[in-house]
């Protein structure tokens, strides 16, 4: 529905400005335009040593359970197989199990202590192997010792480099074969080869899991870098667009001032030298302002603002990226914009209050762009919603307000970088105004802007150039 209402300026209600200087907008969910910044994939949390909090807790709980089982089962088995007292068996079992708990925080030290404990237990049990009838107990690695050391190597491989994990496995194998092959014993079931094979599998699994985690971390870092580059590119595009519009509006007025100052002496009979000097000073100041403006525009368009500017003193902008001088939209074209948006499937209501009057080009353009961006955000982020655009002409300002209802269905994923609101705020701030964006209580969204009618960068009115004989061409005077 399209409804345009015109009322007298005296009867028009005066909307409140968007936000006073220094005030904060109402708190609430993030703006639709900022969704890209607030959405974080789950895999970003997997960069912690043990993943998310619950996964870390599960890892600790499982390790403690294995350590307790190794301690109790190991104590009983060592007491039975190696003829140790119950107390000595439990001490030996807990010496193997407690190192696993230490491996959660200090895996290298835990592996070394576990290997040392297993070697000491094997040496203590060796004299008993002589008196044991065949086939004898498992030696030099008992079943609990194999489980404990494999767990220690797995935790070690998860936390250290592959080279260090392989070095630890090699040291374990050397100690194992030294005990079984060199020191040896009688009447026992050799477990050295089987134990080393189990240890190798544990190291292989731990190394593979660690490599997968590192690859995932690198992928997340690459995605973050890509998102940052995309955001930077979007920001540069917005700055370039603002620079182009600033070039078309402000540079035009400065060019007119320069031309009028040069033409003015030809319109006066016998102008005094003082008048000529003053007009030449006005013209020179206008040219200097154009020079500085081009430098500012170069910074806005440049990907590297610190790079030196290349200025063409002829004023033709040779070698620079020329900004196309396209007709700039104004508030008079809001009805056409609303019709276009309605054609895209969004139901829009337009209310205009106050006495309509032409504003400065910068205000007209920024007001139009703010409404356009706000309606575009509704199309992107609020499918099925309705929108209401309110434009209020005040004596010294124009107020804009775009309100949309709650979306009727989920919005499709957005590929933007979330700089629409930033661009709108930059436009309002550039004109000395303000802009606020916040969620509505009914579930929709509100964008409100307050733009002074005469901005601080546009105080020059356009004055037609009177006809003069042979006026100089703008391109020859460095004006654009």
Coordinates of C-alpha atoms in Angstrom, one line a residue:
X1 CA 0.0 0.0 0.0
X2 CA 1.4 3.4 -1.0
X3 CA 0.0 6.4 0.9
X4 CA 1.6 9.9 0.7
X5 CA 0.2 12.5 3.1
X6 CA 1.1 16.2 3.0
X7 CA 0.3 18.4 6.0
X8 CA 1.3 21.9 6.9
X9 CA 4.5 22.5 8.6
X10 CA 2.8 24.0 11.6
X11 CA 0.5 21.0 12.0
X12 CA 3.1 18.3 11.4
X13 CA 4.3 16.5 14.6
X14 CA 7.9 16.9 15.3
X15 CA 9.6 13.5 15.5
X16 CA 12.2 13.0 18.1
X17 CA 15.8 12.9 16.7
X18 CA 17.2 9.4 16.2
X19 CA 19.6 9.6 19.2
X20 CA 21.1 12.5 21.1
X21 CA 24.9 12.8 20.9
X22 CA 26.5 10.3 23.2
X23 CA 23.3 8.4 23.8
X24 CA 23.2 4.6 23.4
X25 CA 20.5 2.8 21.3
X26 CA 18.2 0.4 23.1
X27 CA 19.7 -2.9 23.9
X28 CA 18.6 -6.0 22.1
X29 CA 19.5 -8.6 19.6
X30 CA 22.1 -7.7 17.0
X31 CA 21.0 -5.8 13.9
X32 CA 20.2 -8.0 10.8
X33 CA 23.0 -6.2 9.0
X34 CA 25.5 -7.3 11.7
X35 CA 24.5 -11.0 11.5
X36 CA 27.7 -11.9 9.7
X37 CA 29.7 -10.7 12.7
X38 CA 27.7 -12.5 15.4
X39 CA 27.4 -15.9 13.8
X40 CA 30.3 -18.1 14.9
X41 CA 30.7 -21.7 13.6
X42 CA 30.9 -24.4 16.1
X43 CA 34.3 -25.5 14.9
X44 CA 35.8 -22.2 16.2
X45 CA 35.4 -23.7 19.7
X46 CA 37.4 -26.8 18.8
X47 CA 40.7 -24.8 18.9
X48 CA 40.9 -25.4 22.6
X49 CA 43.2 -28.3 23.7
X50 CA 40.3 -30.6 24.5
X51 CA 37.5 -28.9 22.4
X52 CA 34.4 -27.6 24.1
X53 CA 33.8 -27.7 27.8
X54 CA 31.8 -30.8 27.9
X55 CA 34.3 -32.7 25.7
X56 CA 37.1 -31.7 28.0
X57 CA 35.1 -32.8 31.0
X58 CA 34.4 -36.2 29.3
X59 CA 38.1 -36.6 28.5
X60 CA 39.2 -36.0 32.1
X61 CA 36.4 -38.3 33.4
X62 CA 37.4 -41.1 31.0
X63 CA 41.1 -40.8 31.8
X64 CA 40.5 -40.8 35.6
X65 CA 38.3 -43.9 35.1
X66 CA 41.1 -45.7 33.2
X67 CA 43.6 -44.7 35.8
X68 CA 41.5 -46.0 38.6
X69 CA 40.9 -49.3 36.8
X70 CA 44.6 -49.7 36.0
X71 CA 45.5 -49.0 39.6
X72 CA 43.0 -51.6 41.1
X73 CA 43.3 -54.2 38.4
X74 CA 47.0 -53.8 38.1
X75 CA 47.5 -54.1 41.9
X76 CA 45.6 -57.4 41.9
X77 CA 47.3 -58.8 38.8
X78 CA 50.8 -57.8 40.0
X79 CA 50.2 -59.3 43.4
X80 CA 49.0 -62.6 41.9
X81 CA 51.5 -63.0 39.0
X82 CA 54.7 -61.7 40.6
X83 CA 54.0 -62.9 44.2
X84 CA 53.9 -59.4 45.7
X85 CA 52.0 -58.5 48.8
X86 CA 48.7 -56.8 48.4
X87 CA 50.1 -53.5 49.6
X88 CA 53.1 -53.7 47.3
X89 CA 50.8 -54.7 44.4
X90 CA 48.5 -51.7 45.0
X91 CA 51.5 -49.3 45.2
X92 CA 52.8 -50.7 41.9
X93 CA 49.3 -50.4 40.3
X94 CA 48.7 -46.8 41.5
X95 CA 52.2 -45.9 40.3
X96 CA 51.0 -46.8 36.8
X97 CA 47.5 -45.3 37.1
X98 CA 48.3 -42.0 38.6
X99 CA 50.7 -41.1 35.8
X100 CA 47.7 -41.0 33.5
X101 CA 46.0 -38.2 35.4
X102 CA 49.3 -36.3 35.2
X103 CA 49.3 -36.9 31.4
X104 CA 46.3 -34.6 31.1
X105 CA 48.5 -31.6 31.9
X106 CA 52.1 -32.8 31.6
X107 CA 52.1 -35.6 29.0
X108 CA 55.9 -35.8 28.5
X109 CA 56.6 -36.1 32.2
X110 CA 53.8 -38.6 32.7
X111 CA 55.1 -40.8 29.9
X112 CA 58.5 -40.8 31.4
X113 CA 57.2 -41.7 34.8
X114 CA 55.0 -44.4 33.5
X115 CA 57.8 -46.0 31.5
X116 CA 60.1 -45.8 34.6
X117 CA 57.4 -47.4 36.8
X118 CA 56.8 -50.2 34.4
X119 CA 60.6 -50.9 34.1
X120 CA 61.0 -50.9 37.9
X121 CA 58.1 -53.3 38.3
X122 CA 59.5 -55.6 35.6
X123 CA 62.9 -55.7 37.4
X124 CA 61.3 -56.3 40.8
X125 CA 59.3 -59.2 39.3
X126 CA 62.3 -60.8 37.5
X127 CA 63.5 -63.0 40.4
X128 CA 60.0 -64.5 40.7
X129 CA 60.1 -65.6 37.1
X130 CA 62.8 -68.2 38.0
X131 CA 60.6 -70.0 40.5
X132 CA 57.4 -69.9 38.4
X133 CA 56.4 -73.0 36.6
X134 CA 55.8 -72.7 32.8
X135 CA 54.3 -70.9 30.9
X136 CA 54.7 -68.2 33.5
X137 CA 53.2 -64.7 33.8
X138 CA 53.2 -61.9 31.3
X139 CA 56.5 -60.1 31.3
X140 CA 57.9 -57.4 30.9
X141 CA 54.5 -55.8 30.3
X142 CA 51.5 -56.9 32.3
X143 CA 48.1 -56.2 30.8
X144 CA 47.3 -53.2 33.1
X145 CA 50.8 -51.8 32.3
X146 CA 50.2 -52.1 28.5
X147 CA 46.8 -50.3 28.9
X148 CA 48.3 -47.5 31.1
X149 CA 51.3 -46.9 28.8
X150 CA 49.2 -47.0 25.6
X151 CA 46.9 -44.3 27.1
X152 CA 49.9 -42.2 28.2
X153 CA 51.4 -42.4 24.7
X154 CA 48.0 -41.5 23.1
X155 CA 47.7 -38.4 25.3
X156 CA 51.3 -37.5 24.5
X157 CA 50.7 -37.8 20.8
X158 CA 47.7 -35.6 21.0
X159 CA 49.7 -32.8 22.6
X160 CA 53.2 -32.8 21.1
X161 CA 54.8 -32.8 17.7
X162 CA 54.9 -36.0 15.7
X163 CA 58.7 -36.2 16.0
X164 CA 58.5 -36.1 19.8
X165 CA 55.8 -38.8 19.9
X166 CA 57.8 -41.1 17.6
X167 CA 60.9 -40.5 19.8
X168 CA 58.9 -41.5 22.9
X169 CA 57.7 -44.6 21.1
X170 CA 61.3 -45.5 20.1
X171 CA 62.5 -45.1 23.7
X172 CA 59.7 -47.3 25.0
X173 CA 60.6 -50.0 22.4
X174 CA 64.3 -49.8 23.3
X175 CA 63.5 -50.3 27.0
X176 CA 61.1 -53.1 26.3
X177 CA 63.5 -55.1 24.1
X178 CA 66.4 -54.4 26.5
X179 CA 64.4 -55.9 29.4
X180 CA 63.1 -58.9 27.4
X181 CA 66.1 -59.6 25.1
X182 CA 69.1 -58.6 27.1
X183 CA 68.2 -58.9 30.8
X184 CA 65.6 -61.6 30.1
X185 CA 64.3 -64.2 32.5
X186 CA 63.0 -67.7 32.7
X187 CA 59.5 -69.1 32.5
X188 CA 57.5 -66.1 31.4
X189 CA 55.2 -65.2 28.5
X190 CA 57.0 -62.5 26.5
X191 CA 54.7 -59.5 25.8
X192 CA 57.4 -57.1 24.4
X193 CA 56.5 -57.4 20.7
X194 CA 52.7 -57.3 21.3
X195 CA 53.1 -54.3 23.7
X196 CA 55.2 -52.3 21.3
X197 CA 52.7 -53.0 18.5
X198 CA 49.9 -51.7 20.7
X199 CA 52.0 -48.6 21.6
X200 CA 52.6 -47.9 17.9
X201 CA 48.9 -48.0 17.2
X202 CA 48.2 -45.6 20.1
X203 CA 50.8 -43.1 18.7
X204 CA 49.4 -43.5 15.2
X205 CA 45.9 -42.7 16.4
X206 CA 47.0 -39.8 18.5
X207 CA 49.1 -38.3 15.7
X208 CA 46.2 -38.6 13.2
X209 CA 43.8 -36.9 15.6
X210 CA 46.3 -34.1 16.3
X211 CA 46.8 -33.6 12.5
X212 CA 43.1 -33.4 12.0
X213 CA 42.8 -30.9 14.7
X214 CA 45.6 -28.8 13.3
X215 CA 44.0 -28.9 9.8
X216 CA 40.7 -27.8 11.2
X217 CA 42.4 -25.0 13.1
X218 CA 44.1 -23.8 9.9
X219 CA 40.8 -24.0 8.1
X220 CA 39.1 -21.8 10.7
X221 CA 42.0 -19.3 10.5
X222 CA 41.8 -19.2 6.7
X223 CA 38.0 -18.7 6.9
X224 CA 38.6 -15.9 9.4
X225 CA 41.2 -14.3 7.1
X226 CA 38.8 -14.6 4.1
X227 CA 36.0 -13.0 6.1
X228 CA 38.3 -10.2 7.1
X229 CA 39.4 -9.6 3.6
X230 CA 35.8 -9.7 2.4
X231 CA 34.8 -7.1 5.1
X232 CA 37.7 -4.9 4.0
X233 CA 36.7 -5.1 0.4
X234 CA 33.1 -4.2 1.3
X235 CA 34.3 -1.3 3.3
X236 CA 36.5 -0.1 0.5
X237 CA 33.6 -0.3 -1.9
X238 CA 31.4 1.7 0.4
X239 CA 34.1 4.4 0.8
X240 CA 34.5 4.5 -2.9
X241 CA 30.8 5.1 -3.4
X242 CA 30.8 7.8 -0.8
X243 CA 33.8 9.4 -2.5
X244 CA 32.1 9.3 -5.8
X245 CA 29.0 11.0 -4.4
X246 CA 31.1 13.6 -2.5
X247 CA 32.9 14.3 -5.8
X248 CA 29.7 14.9 -7.7
X249 CA 28.1 17.2 -5.1
X250 CA 30.9 19.1 -3.3
X251 CA 33.3 19.3 -6.2
X252 CA 30.6 20.7 -8.4
X253 CA 29.9 23.6 -6.0
X254 CA 33.6 24.4 -5.7
X255 CA 34.0 24.3 -9.5
X256 CA 31.1 26.8 -9.8
X257 CA 32.7 29.1 -7.3
X258 CA 36.0 29.0 -9.2
X259 CA 34.4 29.7 -12.5
X260 CA 32.2 32.5 -11.2
X261 CA 35.1 34.2 -9.5
X262 CA 37.0 34.1 -12.8
X263 CA 34.1 35.3 -14.9
X264 CA 33.0 38.1 -12.5
X265 CA 35.6 40.7 -13.5
X266 CA 34.4 40.4 -17.1
X267 CA 30.9 41.4 -16.0
X268 CA 32.0 44.7 -14.4
X269 CA 33.2 47.7 -16.4
X270 CA 36.6 48.9 -15.3
X271 CA 36.9 46.7 -12.2
X272 CA 39.2 48.0 -9.6
X273 CA 42.5 46.2 -8.8
X274 CA 41.3 45.5 -5.3
X275 CA 38.2 43.7 -6.7
X276 CA 40.3 41.7 -9.1
X277 CA 42.6 40.6 -6.3
X278 CA 39.7 39.6 -4.1
X279 CA 38.1 37.6 -6.9
X280 CA 41.4 36.0 -7.7
X281 CA 41.8 35.1 -4.1
X282 CA 38.3 33.5 -4.0
X283 CA 39.2 31.6 -7.2
X284 CA 42.5 30.4 -5.8
X285 CA 41.0 29.3 -2.5
X286 CA 38.4 27.3 -4.5
X287 CA 41.1 25.6 -6.5
X288 CA 43.0 24.9 -3.3
X289 CA 39.9 23.4 -1.8
X290 CA 39.4 21.3 -4.9
X291 CA 43.0 20.1 -4.6
X292 CA 42.5 19.0 -1.0
X293 CA 39.2 17.5 -1.8
X294 CA 40.8 15.3 -4.5
X295 CA 43.4 14.2 -2.0
X296 CA 40.7 13.2 0.5
X297 CA 38.8 11.4 -2.3
X298 CA 42.1 9.6 -3.2
X299 CA 42.4 8.4 0.4
X300 CA 38.8 7.2 0.4
X301 CA 39.3 5.3 -2.8
X302 CA 42.7 3.9 -1.9
X303 CA 43.2 0.5 -0.4
X304 CA 46.3 1.9 1.3
X305 CA 45.5 5.3 2.8
X306 CA 49.1 6.0 3.7
X307 CA 50.2 5.8 0.1
X308 CA 51.3 9.1 -1.5
X309 CA 48.6 10.9 -3.5
X310 CA 49.0 11.4 -7.3
X311 CA 47.4 14.8 -8.1
X312 CA 47.1 16.1 -11.7
X313 CA 47.6 19.9 -11.6
X314 CA 45.7 20.2 -14.8
X315 CA 42.6 19.2 -13.0
X316 CA 41.7 16.5 -15.5
X317 CA 42.3 13.7 -13.0
X318 CA 44.6 11.9 -15.5
X319 CA 45.8 8.6 -14.3
X320 CA 43.2 8.5 -11.5
X321 CA 40.0 6.5 -11.5
X322 CA 37.4 8.8 -12.8
X323 CA 34.1 8.8 -11.0
X324 CA 31.1 8.6 -13.2
X325 CA 28.9 11.7 -13.0
X326 CA 25.6 9.9 -12.8
X327 CA 22.4 11.8 -11.8
X328 CA 22.0 11.4 -8.1
X329 CA 18.6 10.4 -6.6
X330 CA 16.7 12.7 -4.2
X331 CA 13.8 12.4 -1.9
X332 CA 11.5 13.3 -4.8
X333 CA 12.2 9.8 -6.1
X334 CA 11.1 8.0 -2.9
X335 CA 7.7 7.1 -4.5
X336 CA 9.6 5.4 -7.4
X337 CA 11.8 3.6 -4.9
X338 CA 8.9 2.3 -2.9
X339 CA 7.2 1.1 -6.0
X340 CA 10.3 -0.7 -7.0
X341 CA 10.6 -2.3 -3.5
X342 CA 6.9 -3.3 -3.7
X343 CA 7.5 -4.9 -7.0
X344 CA 10.1 -7.1 -5.2
X345 CA 7.4 -8.5 -2.9
X346 CA 7.6 -6.2 0.1
X347 CA 4.5 -4.3 1.3
X348 CA 5.6 -0.8 2.0
X349 CA 3.7 2.3 3.3
X350 CA 5.1 5.7 2.7
X351 CA 4.2 8.7 4.9
X352 CA 5.5 12.2 4.2
X353 CA 4.7 15.0 6.7
X354 CA 5.7 18.6 6.7
X355 CA 6.2 21.0 3.8
X356 CA 8.2 19.4 1.1
X357 CA 11.0 21.5 -0.1
X358 CA 14.4 21.0 -1.8
X359 CA 17.3 20.3 0.5
X360 CA 21.0 20.5 -0.2
X361 CA 22.2 17.8 -2.6
X362 CA 24.2 16.0 0.0
X363 CA 21.2 15.7 2.4
X364 CA 18.8 14.7 -0.4
X365 CA 21.2 12.0 -1.6
X366 CA 22.1 10.6 1.9
X367 CA 18.4 10.6 3.0
X368 CA 17.5 8.6 -0.2
X369 CA 20.4 6.2 0.3
X370 CA 19.5 5.6 4.0
X371 CA 15.9 4.7 3.1
X372 CA 17.1 2.6 0.3
X373 CA 19.5 0.6 2.4
X374 CA 17.0 0.2 5.2
X375 CA 14.4 -1.3 2.8
X376 CA 17.1 -3.5 1.2
X377 CA 17.9 -4.9 4.7
X378 CA 14.2 -5.6 5.2
X379 CA 14.1 -7.6 2.0
X380 CA 17.2 -9.5 2.9
X381 CA 16.7 -10.2 6.6
X382 CA 12.9 -10.1 7.1
X383 CA 11.1 -12.3 4.5
X384 CA 7.3 -11.8 4.6
X385 CA 7.5 -8.6 6.8
X386 CA 5.8 -5.3 6.1
X387 CA 7.6 -1.9 6.2
X388 CA 6.6 1.7 6.9
X389 CA 8.7 4.6 5.8
X390 CA 8.1 8.0 7.5
X391 CA 9.7 11.2 6.2
X392 CA 9.1 14.4 8.3
X393 CA 10.3 17.7 7.0
X394 CA 11.1 20.0 9.9
X395 CA 12.2 23.7 9.8
X396 CA 15.9 22.8 10.2
X397 CA 16.1 19.1 9.5
X398 CA 14.5 16.1 8.0
X399 CA 13.7 13.0 10.0
X400 CA 13.6 9.5 8.5
X401 CA 12.1 6.4 10.1
X402 CA 11.9 2.9 8.6
X403 CA 10.1 0.3 10.7
X404 CA 9.5 -3.3 9.6
X405 CA 7.4 -6.0 11.3
X406 CA 8.6 -9.4 12.4
X407 CA 9.7 -11.7 9.6
X408 CA 7.2 -14.5 8.7
X409 CA 9.8 -17.1 7.8
X410 CA 13.5 -17.6 8.4
X411 CA 15.8 -15.4 6.4
X412 CA 18.2 -17.0 3.9
X413 CA 21.9 -17.0 4.7
X414 CA 23.5 -13.7 4.1
X415 CA 26.8 -13.5 2.2
X416 CA 27.4 -9.8 3.1
X417 CA 29.9 -8.5 5.6
X418 CA 27.5 -6.5 7.6
X419 CA 28.5 -2.9 6.6
X420 CA 25.1 -1.5 5.6
X421 CA 24.5 0.0 9.0
X422 CA 28.0 1.3 9.1
X423 CA 27.6 3.0 5.7
X424 CA 24.3 4.6 6.8
X425 CA 25.9 5.9 10.1
X426 CA 28.8 7.4 8.1
X427 CA 26.4 9.2 5.8
X428 CA 24.5 10.7 8.7
X429 CA 27.6 11.6 10.7
X430 CA 29.2 13.2 7.6
X431 CA 26.2 15.6 7.4
X432 CA 26.2 16.4 11.2
X433 CA 23.2 14.2 11.9
X434 CA 22.7 10.9 13.7
X435 CA 21.3 7.4 13.0
X436 CA 20.1 4.7 15.3
X437 CA 19.1 1.1 14.6
X438 CA 17.5 -1.2 17.1
X439 CA 14.9 -4.1 17.4
X440 CA 11.3 -3.1 17.8
X441 CA 9.3 -4.5 20.7
X442 CA 6.9 -6.3 18.4
X443 CA 9.8 -8.3 16.9
X444 CA 10.7 -6.1 13.9
X445 CA 13.4 -3.6 13.4
X446 CA 13.7 0.2 13.5
X447 CA 16.1 2.5 11.6
X448 CA 15.8 6.2 12.5
X449 CA 17.9 9.0 11.1
X450 CA 18.0 12.8 11.8
X451 CA 19.7 14.9 9.1
X452 CA 20.1 18.7 9.4
X453 CA 18.7 20.6 6.4
X454 CA 21.9 22.5 6.0
X455 CA 24.8 20.2 6.7
X456 CA 28.1 21.4 7.9
X457 CA 29.8 20.5 4.6
X458 CA 27.3 22.1 2.4
X459 CA 26.7 25.8 3.0
X460 CA 27.0 26.9 -0.5
X461 CA 24.0 27.6 -2.6
X462 CA 24.0 27.0 -6.3
X463 CA 24.0 30.3 -8.2
X464 CA 23.6 30.2 -12.0
X465 CA 26.5 31.6 -14.0
X466 CA 25.4 34.7 -15.9
X467 CA 26.2 34.8 -19.6
X468 CA 29.6 36.2 -20.2
X469 CA 31.6 36.5 -23.4
X470 CA 34.1 33.7 -23.9
X471 CA 34.0 32.2 -20.5
X472 CA 36.9 30.0 -19.7
X473 CA 36.5 26.2 -20.0
X474 CA 36.4 24.4 -16.6
X475 CA 38.9 21.8 -17.7
X476 CA 41.5 24.4 -18.2
X477 CA 41.3 25.7 -14.7
X478 CA 41.6 22.5 -12.8
X479 CA 37.9 22.3 -11.9
X480 CA 35.9 19.2 -12.2

